[in-house]
């Protein structure tokens, strides 16, 4: 939503600027500088949108950080994306939680697999947290390999997406 609003604001600046130039028929040095600045901002926005994964889109406007330098989120299959989306939604909607923030980190492994780490800061009693997140844990367990879960003030999950067969679609 925030990214969309930024594009709307940028477009709102570009349209009147171009209209004014067309009506005046004269371009000044200041106009060239403004045009260059607007073009850079638009290019930066388009490049960042093109490089964003589905997980980056899910994180937009939410209290979560995605670290995925190799854009591995886009190699996940539908079941893996669904399981991750369910977990993230459950964490963010955990009833009675005082503080919610999520860090998701994806890293490539030598065997071609993707290691996934999810850290959550949840101020909620362990029993209630476990009961609320258990169904999502089971979904993750069916979609990923090597799932582990550690409890405490900072809860961590780690798992691995098997290597993607480049001949098949993710």
Short mmCIF file of N, CA and C in Angstrom, two decimals:
data_model
loop_
_atom_site.label_atom_id
_atom_site.label_comp_id
_atom_site.label_asym_id
_atom_site.label_seq_id
_atom_site.Cartn_x
_atom_site.Cartn_y
_atom_site.Cartn_z
N UNK A 1 0.82 -1.19 0.00
CA UNK A 1 0.00 0.00 0.00
C UNK A 1 0.87 1.26 0.00
N UNK A 2 1.92 1.26 0.84
CA UNK A 2 2.81 2.42 0.91
C UNK A 2 3.50 2.66 -0.43
N UNK A 3 3.92 1.57 -1.08
CA UNK A 3 4.59 1.71 -2.38
C UNK A 3 3.61 2.24 -3.43
N UNK A 4 2.37 1.77 -3.37
CA UNK A 4 1.37 2.25 -4.32
C UNK A 4 1.10 3.73 -4.10
N UNK A 5 1.01 4.14 -2.83
CA UNK A 5 0.80 5.55 -2.52
C UNK A 5 1.95 6.41 -3.02
N UNK A 6 3.17 5.90 -2.90
CA UNK A 6 4.34 6.65 -3.38
C UNK A 6 4.25 6.85 -4.89
N UNK A 7 3.83 5.81 -5.61
CA UNK A 7 3.68 5.93 -7.06
C UNK A 7 2.56 6.91 -7.42
N UNK A 8 1.47 6.89 -6.67
CA UNK A 8 0.37 7.83 -6.92
C UNK A 8 0.85 9.26 -6.71
N UNK A 9 1.61 9.49 -5.63
CA UNK A 9 2.13 10.84 -5.37
C UNK A 9 3.09 11.28 -6.48
N UNK A 10 3.93 10.37 -6.94
CA UNK A 10 4.88 10.70 -8.01
C UNK A 10 4.13 11.02 -9.30
N UNK A 11 3.14 10.22 -9.62
CA UNK A 11 2.33 10.46 -10.82
C UNK A 11 1.60 11.79 -10.72
N UNK A 12 1.14 12.12 -9.52
CA UNK A 12 0.45 13.40 -9.31
C UNK A 12 1.38 14.58 -9.55
N UNK A 13 2.67 14.39 -9.37
CA UNK A 13 3.64 15.46 -9.65
C UNK A 13 4.00 15.50 -11.13
N UNK A 14 4.08 14.33 -11.75
CA UNK A 14 4.51 14.26 -13.15
C UNK A 14 3.47 14.84 -14.10
N UNK A 15 2.23 14.47 -13.93
CA UNK A 15 1.17 14.89 -14.87
C UNK A 15 1.06 16.41 -14.99
N UNK A 16 0.94 17.14 -13.88
CA UNK A 16 0.85 18.60 -14.01
C UNK A 16 2.12 19.21 -14.60
N UNK A 17 3.27 18.63 -14.26
CA UNK A 17 4.54 19.13 -14.78
C UNK A 17 4.56 19.01 -16.30
N UNK A 18 4.19 17.86 -16.83
CA UNK A 18 4.17 17.65 -18.28
C UNK A 18 3.13 18.54 -18.96
N UNK A 19 1.98 18.70 -18.32
CA UNK A 19 0.94 19.57 -18.87
C UNK A 19 1.44 21.01 -18.97
N UNK A 20 2.10 21.47 -17.90
CA UNK A 20 2.64 22.84 -17.88
C UNK A 20 3.68 23.03 -18.99
N UNK A 21 4.55 22.03 -19.16
CA UNK A 21 5.56 22.12 -20.23
C UNK A 21 4.91 22.18 -21.60
N UNK A 22 3.91 21.34 -21.81
CA UNK A 22 3.23 21.31 -23.11
C UNK A 22 2.53 22.63 -23.40
N UNK A 23 1.93 23.21 -22.37
CA UNK A 23 1.21 24.47 -22.56
C UNK A 23 2.15 25.65 -22.77
N UNK A 24 3.28 25.65 -22.08
CA UNK A 24 4.20 26.79 -22.20
C UNK A 24 5.01 26.72 -23.49
N UNK A 25 5.32 25.52 -23.93
CA UNK A 25 6.13 25.36 -25.13
C UNK A 25 7.58 25.79 -24.93
N UNK A 26 7.97 26.02 -23.71
CA UNK A 26 9.33 26.49 -23.41
C UNK A 26 9.88 25.66 -22.24
N UNK A 27 11.11 25.18 -22.40
CA UNK A 27 11.75 24.38 -21.36
C UNK A 27 12.96 25.12 -20.82
N UNK A 28 12.98 25.30 -19.51
CA UNK A 28 14.08 26.01 -18.86
C UNK A 28 15.07 25.00 -18.27
N UNK A 29 16.18 25.50 -17.78
CA UNK A 29 17.17 24.64 -17.11
C UNK A 29 16.56 24.01 -15.86
N UNK A 30 15.73 24.76 -15.16
CA UNK A 30 15.04 24.23 -13.97
C UNK A 30 14.11 23.11 -14.37
N UNK A 31 13.39 23.28 -15.49
CA UNK A 31 12.49 22.23 -15.98
C UNK A 31 13.27 20.95 -16.27
N UNK A 32 14.45 21.10 -16.88
CA UNK A 32 15.29 19.93 -17.18
C UNK A 32 15.71 19.22 -15.89
N UNK A 33 16.09 20.01 -14.88
CA UNK A 33 16.51 19.42 -13.61
C UNK A 33 15.35 18.68 -12.94
N UNK A 34 14.16 19.29 -12.94
CA UNK A 34 12.98 18.66 -12.34
C UNK A 34 12.63 17.39 -13.12
N UNK A 35 12.69 17.46 -14.44
CA UNK A 35 12.38 16.28 -15.27
C UNK A 35 13.36 15.14 -14.97
N UNK A 36 14.63 15.47 -14.82
CA UNK A 36 15.63 14.45 -14.49
C UNK A 36 15.37 13.81 -13.14
N UNK A 37 15.01 14.64 -12.15
CA UNK A 37 14.72 14.13 -10.81
C UNK A 37 13.49 13.22 -10.83
N UNK A 38 12.44 13.63 -11.51
CA UNK A 38 11.23 12.82 -11.61
C UNK A 38 11.51 11.51 -12.35
N UNK A 39 12.30 11.58 -13.40
CA UNK A 39 12.64 10.38 -14.17
C UNK A 39 13.43 9.39 -13.30
N UNK A 40 14.39 9.89 -12.52
CA UNK A 40 15.17 9.01 -11.63
C UNK A 40 14.27 8.34 -10.59
N UNK A 41 13.37 9.13 -10.01
CA UNK A 41 12.46 8.55 -9.00
C UNK A 41 11.55 7.49 -9.60
N UNK A 42 11.02 7.77 -10.79
CA UNK A 42 10.15 6.81 -11.46
C UNK A 42 10.93 5.55 -11.82
N UNK A 43 12.13 5.70 -12.36
CA UNK A 43 12.96 4.55 -12.70
C UNK A 43 13.28 3.73 -11.46
N UNK A 44 13.67 4.38 -10.36
CA UNK A 44 13.98 3.67 -9.12
C UNK A 44 12.77 2.89 -8.62
N UNK A 45 11.59 3.51 -8.69
CA UNK A 45 10.37 2.84 -8.25
C UNK A 45 10.07 1.62 -9.12
N UNK A 46 10.19 1.78 -10.43
CA UNK A 46 9.92 0.65 -11.33
C UNK A 46 10.92 -0.49 -11.15
N UNK A 47 12.19 -0.15 -10.97
CA UNK A 47 13.21 -1.18 -10.75
C UNK A 47 12.95 -1.92 -9.44
N UNK A 48 12.64 -1.19 -8.37
CA UNK A 48 12.39 -1.85 -7.09
C UNK A 48 11.15 -2.74 -7.17
N UNK A 49 10.12 -2.31 -7.89
CA UNK A 49 8.93 -3.15 -8.07
C UNK A 49 9.24 -4.41 -8.88
N UNK A 50 10.06 -4.25 -9.91
CA UNK A 50 10.41 -5.40 -10.75
C UNK A 50 11.24 -6.42 -9.99
N UNK A 51 12.05 -5.95 -9.05
CA UNK A 51 12.92 -6.84 -8.28
C UNK A 51 12.25 -7.41 -7.03
N UNK A 52 11.06 -6.94 -6.68
CA UNK A 52 10.39 -7.39 -5.47
C UNK A 52 9.77 -8.77 -5.69
N UNK A 53 9.88 -9.61 -4.67
CA UNK A 53 9.27 -10.94 -4.72
C UNK A 53 7.87 -10.89 -4.13
N UNK A 54 7.15 -11.99 -4.20
CA UNK A 54 5.82 -12.07 -3.60
C UNK A 54 5.92 -11.84 -2.09
N UNK A 55 7.03 -12.27 -1.49
CA UNK A 55 7.21 -12.11 -0.05
C UNK A 55 7.45 -10.64 0.30
N UNK A 56 8.18 -9.93 -0.54
CA UNK A 56 8.36 -8.48 -0.33
C UNK A 56 7.01 -7.78 -0.40
N UNK A 57 6.18 -8.19 -1.34
CA UNK A 57 4.85 -7.61 -1.46
C UNK A 57 4.00 -7.87 -0.23
N UNK A 58 4.11 -9.08 0.32
CA UNK A 58 3.37 -9.43 1.52
C UNK A 58 3.86 -8.61 2.72
N UNK A 59 5.13 -8.28 2.74
CA UNK A 59 5.72 -7.53 3.85
C UNK A 59 5.40 -6.04 3.80
N UNK A 60 5.07 -5.54 2.63
CA UNK A 60 4.84 -4.09 2.47
C UNK A 60 3.79 -3.58 3.45
N UNK A 61 4.16 -2.58 4.23
CA UNK A 61 3.25 -1.98 5.18
C UNK A 61 3.00 -2.78 6.43
N UNK A 62 3.74 -3.86 6.62
CA UNK A 62 3.58 -4.71 7.80
C UNK A 62 4.85 -4.67 8.64
N UNK A 63 4.75 -5.01 9.92
CA UNK A 63 5.94 -4.99 10.77
C UNK A 63 6.82 -6.23 10.54
N UNK A 64 7.35 -6.33 9.35
CA UNK A 64 8.24 -7.45 9.03
C UNK A 64 9.32 -7.01 8.06
N UNK A 65 10.44 -7.71 8.16
CA UNK A 65 11.59 -7.45 7.30
C UNK A 65 11.90 -8.73 6.55
N UNK A 66 12.11 -8.62 5.26
CA UNK A 66 12.47 -9.76 4.43
C UNK A 66 13.90 -9.55 3.94
N UNK A 67 14.75 -10.52 4.22
CA UNK A 67 16.13 -10.50 3.71
C UNK A 67 16.24 -11.66 2.71
N UNK A 68 16.20 -11.30 1.44
CA UNK A 68 16.21 -12.30 0.37
C UNK A 68 17.05 -11.76 -0.79
N UNK A 69 18.37 -11.64 -0.58
CA UNK A 69 19.21 -11.01 -1.60
C UNK A 69 19.24 -11.75 -2.94
N UNK A 70 18.95 -13.04 -2.93
CA UNK A 70 18.98 -13.83 -4.17
C UNK A 70 17.58 -14.02 -4.75
N UNK A 71 16.58 -13.36 -4.19
CA UNK A 71 15.20 -13.45 -4.65
C UNK A 71 14.70 -14.90 -4.69
N UNK A 72 15.03 -15.65 -3.65
CA UNK A 72 14.66 -17.06 -3.59
C UNK A 72 13.20 -17.30 -3.27
N UNK A 73 12.52 -16.31 -2.72
CA UNK A 73 11.09 -16.48 -2.41
C UNK A 73 10.30 -16.84 -3.66
N UNK A 74 10.70 -16.30 -4.79
CA UNK A 74 9.97 -16.57 -6.03
C UNK A 74 10.18 -17.98 -6.56
N UNK A 75 11.11 -18.74 -5.98
CA UNK A 75 11.30 -20.13 -6.41
C UNK A 75 10.42 -21.09 -5.62
N UNK A 76 9.73 -20.59 -4.61
CA UNK A 76 8.85 -21.46 -3.81
C UNK A 76 7.64 -21.88 -4.63
N UNK A 77 7.17 -23.10 -4.35
CA UNK A 77 5.97 -23.56 -5.05
C UNK A 77 4.72 -23.05 -4.33
N UNK A 78 3.56 -23.33 -4.89
CA UNK A 78 2.31 -22.79 -4.36
C UNK A 78 2.06 -23.25 -2.93
N UNK A 79 2.34 -24.50 -2.62
CA UNK A 79 2.12 -25.01 -1.25
C UNK A 79 3.02 -24.29 -0.26
N UNK A 80 4.26 -24.03 -0.64
CA UNK A 80 5.20 -23.34 0.24
C UNK A 80 4.78 -21.88 0.44
N UNK A 81 4.35 -21.22 -0.62
CA UNK A 81 3.89 -19.84 -0.50
C UNK A 81 2.65 -19.76 0.39
N UNK A 82 1.74 -20.70 0.23
CA UNK A 82 0.53 -20.72 1.03
C UNK A 82 0.86 -20.94 2.51
N UNK A 83 1.76 -21.88 2.78
CA UNK A 83 2.15 -22.16 4.17
C UNK A 83 2.82 -20.95 4.80
N UNK A 84 3.71 -20.29 4.07
CA UNK A 84 4.39 -19.09 4.58
C UNK A 84 3.39 -17.96 4.82
N UNK A 85 2.49 -17.75 3.88
CA UNK A 85 1.48 -16.69 4.02
C UNK A 85 0.61 -16.95 5.24
N UNK A 86 0.20 -18.20 5.44
CA UNK A 86 -0.61 -18.55 6.61
C UNK A 86 0.12 -18.29 7.90
N UNK A 87 1.38 -18.67 7.98
CA UNK A 87 2.17 -18.44 9.19
C UNK A 87 2.30 -16.95 9.48
N UNK A 88 2.67 -16.18 8.47
CA UNK A 88 2.86 -14.74 8.65
C UNK A 88 1.56 -14.07 9.10
N UNK A 89 0.46 -14.43 8.47
CA UNK A 89 -0.84 -13.86 8.84
C UNK A 89 -1.19 -14.24 10.27
N UNK A 90 -0.95 -15.50 10.64
CA UNK A 90 -1.25 -15.95 12.00
C UNK A 90 -0.41 -15.19 13.03
N UNK A 91 0.84 -14.99 12.73
CA UNK A 91 1.71 -14.26 13.67
C UNK A 91 1.21 -12.84 13.84
N UNK A 92 0.92 -12.18 12.74
CA UNK A 92 0.50 -10.78 12.80
C UNK A 92 -0.87 -10.61 13.43
N UNK A 93 -1.68 -11.66 13.39
CA UNK A 93 -3.03 -11.58 13.96
C UNK A 93 -3.16 -12.35 15.27
N UNK A 94 -2.04 -12.67 15.90
CA UNK A 94 -2.06 -13.40 17.17
C UNK A 94 -2.80 -12.56 18.21
N UNK A 95 -3.91 -13.08 18.75
CA UNK A 95 -4.67 -12.31 19.73
C UNK A 95 -3.89 -12.15 21.04
N UNK A 96 -3.94 -10.96 21.61
CA UNK A 96 -3.31 -10.72 22.90
C UNK A 96 -1.82 -10.50 22.85
N UNK A 97 -1.25 -10.47 21.68
CA UNK A 97 0.18 -10.26 21.58
C UNK A 97 0.48 -8.77 21.72
N UNK A 98 1.43 -8.44 22.57
CA UNK A 98 1.79 -7.04 22.80
C UNK A 98 2.67 -6.49 21.68
N UNK A 99 3.64 -7.25 21.28
CA UNK A 99 4.61 -6.77 20.30
C UNK A 99 4.76 -7.81 19.21
N UNK A 100 4.64 -7.38 17.98
CA UNK A 100 4.77 -8.33 16.88
C UNK A 100 5.74 -7.77 15.84
N UNK A 101 6.76 -8.50 15.58
CA UNK A 101 7.64 -8.17 14.47
C UNK A 101 8.21 -9.47 13.95
N UNK A 102 8.45 -9.51 12.66
CA UNK A 102 8.91 -10.74 12.02
C UNK A 102 10.14 -10.42 11.17
N UNK A 103 11.12 -11.28 11.25
CA UNK A 103 12.28 -11.22 10.35
C UNK A 103 12.30 -12.53 9.59
N UNK A 104 12.31 -12.45 8.27
CA UNK A 104 12.36 -13.63 7.42
C UNK A 104 13.63 -13.53 6.59
N UNK A 105 14.45 -14.56 6.66
CA UNK A 105 15.71 -14.56 5.93
C UNK A 105 15.78 -15.81 5.06
N UNK A 106 16.09 -15.62 3.78
CA UNK A 106 16.24 -16.73 2.84
C UNK A 106 17.65 -16.71 2.29
N UNK A 107 18.30 -17.87 2.31
CA UNK A 107 19.68 -17.99 1.83
C UNK A 107 19.83 -19.26 1.01
N UNK A 108 20.57 -19.14 -0.07
CA UNK A 108 20.86 -20.30 -0.90
C UNK A 108 21.87 -21.22 -0.22
N UNK A 109 21.69 -22.51 -0.45
CA UNK A 109 22.60 -23.52 0.08
C UNK A 109 23.41 -24.13 -1.07
N UNK A 110 24.51 -24.76 -0.75
CA UNK A 110 25.37 -25.36 -1.79
C UNK A 110 24.64 -26.38 -2.63
N UNK A 111 23.68 -27.10 -2.03
CA UNK A 111 22.96 -28.13 -2.78
C UNK A 111 21.80 -27.57 -3.62
N UNK A 112 21.65 -26.23 -3.63
CA UNK A 112 20.59 -25.61 -4.41
C UNK A 112 19.32 -25.35 -3.61
N UNK A 113 19.26 -25.86 -2.39
CA UNK A 113 18.09 -25.65 -1.54
C UNK A 113 18.09 -24.21 -1.02
N UNK A 114 16.99 -23.82 -0.43
CA UNK A 114 16.86 -22.50 0.17
C UNK A 114 16.61 -22.65 1.66
N UNK A 115 17.53 -22.14 2.47
CA UNK A 115 17.34 -22.13 3.92
C UNK A 115 16.47 -20.94 4.27
N UNK A 116 15.48 -21.18 5.12
CA UNK A 116 14.56 -20.13 5.54
C UNK A 116 14.61 -20.03 7.06
N UNK A 117 14.79 -18.82 7.54
CA UNK A 117 14.73 -18.55 8.97
C UNK A 117 13.66 -17.52 9.24
N UNK A 118 12.84 -17.79 10.25
CA UNK A 118 11.78 -16.87 10.64
C UNK A 118 11.95 -16.60 12.13
N UNK A 119 12.15 -15.34 12.48
CA UNK A 119 12.25 -14.92 13.88
C UNK A 119 11.08 -14.01 14.21
N UNK A 120 10.48 -14.28 15.35
CA UNK A 120 9.31 -13.52 15.75
C UNK A 120 9.45 -13.03 17.17
N UNK A 121 9.18 -11.79 17.41
CA UNK A 121 9.18 -11.22 18.74
C UNK A 121 7.72 -11.16 19.19
N UNK A 122 7.32 -12.11 20.03
CA UNK A 122 5.93 -12.18 20.46
C UNK A 122 5.86 -12.16 21.98
N UNK A 123 5.20 -11.18 22.53
CA UNK A 123 4.98 -11.12 23.97
C UNK A 123 3.66 -11.82 24.27
N UNK A 124 3.70 -13.14 24.31
CA UNK A 124 2.50 -13.95 24.53
C UNK A 124 2.95 -15.21 25.26
N UNK A 125 2.19 -15.68 26.23
CA UNK A 125 2.59 -16.90 26.93
C UNK A 125 2.81 -18.05 25.95
N UNK A 126 3.84 -18.86 26.24
CA UNK A 126 4.24 -19.93 25.33
C UNK A 126 3.10 -20.86 24.96
N UNK A 127 2.28 -21.27 25.92
CA UNK A 127 1.20 -22.20 25.64
C UNK A 127 0.20 -21.64 24.64
N UNK A 128 -0.23 -20.40 24.86
CA UNK A 128 -1.18 -19.77 23.93
C UNK A 128 -0.56 -19.59 22.55
N UNK A 129 0.70 -19.21 22.52
CA UNK A 129 1.40 -19.02 21.25
C UNK A 129 1.46 -20.33 20.49
N UNK A 130 1.84 -21.39 21.19
CA UNK A 130 1.97 -22.70 20.56
C UNK A 130 0.62 -23.16 20.01
N UNK A 131 -0.45 -23.01 20.80
CA UNK A 131 -1.77 -23.44 20.34
C UNK A 131 -2.22 -22.63 19.12
N UNK A 132 -1.93 -21.35 19.10
CA UNK A 132 -2.35 -20.50 17.99
C UNK A 132 -1.57 -20.81 16.71
N UNK A 133 -0.27 -21.08 16.85
CA UNK A 133 0.57 -21.27 15.67
C UNK A 133 0.72 -22.74 15.23
N UNK A 134 0.27 -23.69 16.07
CA UNK A 134 0.46 -25.12 15.77
C UNK A 134 -0.09 -25.53 14.39
N UNK A 135 -1.29 -25.10 14.00
CA UNK A 135 -1.78 -25.52 12.67
C UNK A 135 -0.88 -25.04 11.53
N UNK A 136 -0.30 -23.87 11.69
CA UNK A 136 0.57 -23.33 10.65
C UNK A 136 1.91 -24.06 10.64
N UNK A 137 2.34 -24.50 11.81
CA UNK A 137 3.55 -25.31 11.92
C UNK A 137 3.36 -26.60 11.12
N UNK A 138 2.18 -27.21 11.25
CA UNK A 138 1.91 -28.46 10.52
C UNK A 138 1.89 -28.21 9.01
N UNK A 139 1.34 -27.09 8.58
CA UNK A 139 1.34 -26.76 7.14
C UNK A 139 2.77 -26.59 6.64
N UNK A 140 3.60 -25.90 7.43
CA UNK A 140 5.00 -25.72 7.04
C UNK A 140 5.70 -27.07 6.95
N UNK A 141 5.40 -27.95 7.90
CA UNK A 141 6.06 -29.26 7.95
C UNK A 141 5.77 -30.09 6.70
N UNK A 142 4.58 -29.93 6.11
CA UNK A 142 4.25 -30.68 4.89
C UNK A 142 4.86 -30.05 3.65
N UNK A 143 5.17 -28.74 3.71
CA UNK A 143 5.66 -28.03 2.52
C UNK A 143 7.18 -27.89 2.47
N UNK A 144 7.83 -27.97 3.63
CA UNK A 144 9.28 -27.75 3.71
C UNK A 144 9.97 -28.91 4.42
N UNK A 145 11.28 -28.96 4.29
CA UNK A 145 12.09 -29.98 4.96
C UNK A 145 12.76 -29.40 6.20
N UNK A 146 13.07 -30.28 7.16
CA UNK A 146 13.91 -29.92 8.30
C UNK A 146 13.38 -28.82 9.19
N UNK A 147 12.09 -28.79 9.42
CA UNK A 147 11.49 -27.73 10.22
C UNK A 147 11.88 -27.87 11.69
N UNK A 148 12.39 -26.78 12.26
CA UNK A 148 12.66 -26.76 13.70
C UNK A 148 12.11 -25.46 14.27
N UNK A 149 11.76 -25.51 15.57
CA UNK A 149 11.07 -24.41 16.23
C UNK A 149 11.68 -24.26 17.60
N UNK A 150 12.12 -23.08 17.95
CA UNK A 150 12.63 -22.83 19.30
C UNK A 150 11.81 -21.71 19.92
N UNK A 151 11.46 -21.91 21.20
CA UNK A 151 10.60 -20.98 21.92
C UNK A 151 11.40 -20.06 22.80
N UNK A 152 10.75 -19.07 23.32
CA UNK A 152 11.33 -18.09 24.21
C UNK A 152 10.72 -16.75 23.87
N UNK A 153 11.26 -15.69 24.41
CA UNK A 153 10.75 -14.34 24.08
C UNK A 153 10.84 -14.11 22.57
N UNK A 154 11.94 -14.57 21.98
CA UNK A 154 12.12 -14.50 20.54
C UNK A 154 11.97 -15.92 20.01
N UNK A 155 10.91 -16.17 19.28
CA UNK A 155 10.67 -17.50 18.74
C UNK A 155 11.32 -17.60 17.36
N UNK A 156 11.99 -18.69 17.11
CA UNK A 156 12.67 -18.91 15.83
C UNK A 156 12.18 -20.18 15.17
N UNK A 157 12.01 -20.11 13.88
CA UNK A 157 11.72 -21.29 13.07
C UNK A 157 12.76 -21.33 11.96
N UNK A 158 13.17 -22.52 11.64
CA UNK A 158 14.04 -22.67 10.47
C UNK A 158 13.59 -23.90 9.71
N UNK A 159 13.72 -23.82 8.40
CA UNK A 159 13.35 -24.93 7.53
C UNK A 159 14.01 -24.73 6.19
N UNK A 160 13.81 -25.67 5.29
CA UNK A 160 14.50 -25.62 4.02
C UNK A 160 13.56 -25.98 2.88
N UNK A 161 13.61 -25.18 1.83
CA UNK A 161 12.88 -25.49 0.60
C UNK A 161 13.85 -26.30 -0.27
N UNK A 162 13.46 -27.49 -0.70
CA UNK A 162 14.35 -28.30 -1.53
C UNK A 162 14.74 -27.56 -2.80
N UNK A 163 15.82 -27.99 -3.44
CA UNK A 163 16.24 -27.35 -4.69
C UNK A 163 15.10 -27.40 -5.70
N UNK A 164 14.98 -26.32 -6.47
CA UNK A 164 13.94 -26.23 -7.49
C UNK A 164 14.44 -26.92 -8.75
N UNK A 165 13.58 -27.75 -9.31
CA UNK A 165 13.88 -28.38 -10.60
C UNK A 165 13.62 -27.32 -11.65
N UNK A 166 14.67 -26.80 -12.28
CA UNK A 166 14.52 -25.70 -13.23
C UNK A 166 13.70 -26.11 -14.46
N UNK A 167 13.49 -27.40 -14.66
CA UNK A 167 12.67 -27.84 -15.78
C UNK A 167 11.18 -27.75 -15.47
N UNK A 168 10.85 -27.69 -14.16
CA UNK A 168 9.46 -27.59 -13.74
C UNK A 168 9.18 -26.18 -13.28
N UNK A 169 7.92 -25.78 -13.31
CA UNK A 169 7.59 -24.43 -12.84
C UNK A 169 7.35 -24.48 -11.35
N UNK A 170 7.82 -23.42 -10.62
CA UNK A 170 7.67 -23.39 -9.18
C UNK A 170 6.26 -23.17 -8.74
#
